[in-house]
Amino acid sequence: MSNTIDFQATTGAGGEIVQVTMSYEEDIDGVYAENIESVKFEGVEVIGLISEKQFAELEIEGCNAINENKIIAMQNYEP
């Protein structure tokens, strides 16, 4: 099943806040195929301007956000 998550993260030398949209697939075995679709700074798309290191850091933050959402969903699960 294909999903997306939106989250805020900081990046760059100035620690600027960006809005990130990440897509991922999920099945019975877990989450896979995580991919950053969009990185916006003050409403402007900047995905082509970030470095590979920044991109990798944003991917890690996105994976953490996915895991946090899964934990919250499990804690609030009602059969």
XYZ file of C-alpha atoms in Angstrom:
79
model
C 0.000 0.000 0.000
C 1.377 3.407 -0.960
C 1.433 6.135 1.702
C 2.803 9.645 2.176
C 3.903 11.551 5.235
C 4.523 15.278 5.631
C 6.942 16.490 8.276
C 9.086 19.477 9.161
C 12.835 19.200 9.505
C 15.823 21.480 9.814
C 18.638 21.472 7.287
C 21.515 23.578 6.070
C 24.172 25.592 7.858
C 21.547 27.928 9.287
C 19.292 25.116 10.469
C 16.457 26.323 8.268
C 13.058 24.659 8.653
C 11.793 22.852 5.551
C 8.537 21.024 4.826
C 9.173 17.518 3.483
C 6.797 15.098 1.764
C 7.921 11.485 1.720
C 6.241 8.506 0.073
C 6.643 4.911 1.143
C 5.202 1.470 0.613
C 3.905 -0.713 3.406
C 2.817 -4.318 3.570
C 2.547 -7.107 6.108
C 6.350 -7.325 6.370
C 6.863 -3.626 7.076
C 7.814 -0.338 5.424
C 9.969 -0.120 2.297
C 10.666 2.047 -0.778
C 10.911 5.291 1.169
C 11.364 8.255 -1.187
C 11.420 12.015 -0.652
C 9.001 13.588 -3.111
C 9.228 17.257 -2.101
C 11.334 19.632 0.013
C 9.957 23.155 0.395
C 11.486 26.192 2.062
C 9.011 29.016 2.669
C 6.690 27.435 0.098
C 9.355 27.166 -2.624
C 10.472 23.750 -3.921
C 14.206 23.336 -3.150
C 14.753 19.593 -3.600
C 17.225 20.241 -6.439
C 19.286 22.608 -4.288
C 20.085 20.393 -1.311
C 23.261 18.343 -1.026
C 23.421 14.550 -0.935
C 24.293 14.736 2.772
C 21.264 16.927 3.509
C 19.071 14.607 1.449
C 20.322 11.573 3.414
C 19.673 13.363 6.714
C 16.132 14.220 5.597
C 15.565 10.575 4.617
C 16.590 9.491 8.118
C 14.261 12.047 9.694
C 11.472 10.843 7.401
C 11.993 7.208 8.400
C 11.904 8.261 12.052
C 8.648 10.161 11.435
C 7.121 7.067 9.798
C 8.137 4.928 12.787
C 6.740 7.487 15.250
C 3.408 7.508 13.406
C 3.282 3.708 13.482
C 3.946 3.683 17.246
C 1.229 6.284 17.866
C -1.208 4.303 15.704
C -0.451 1.110 17.668
C -0.887 2.891 21.013
C -4.245 4.312 19.916
C -5.461 1.113 18.257
C -9.032 0.154 19.027
C -10.256 -3.214 17.752
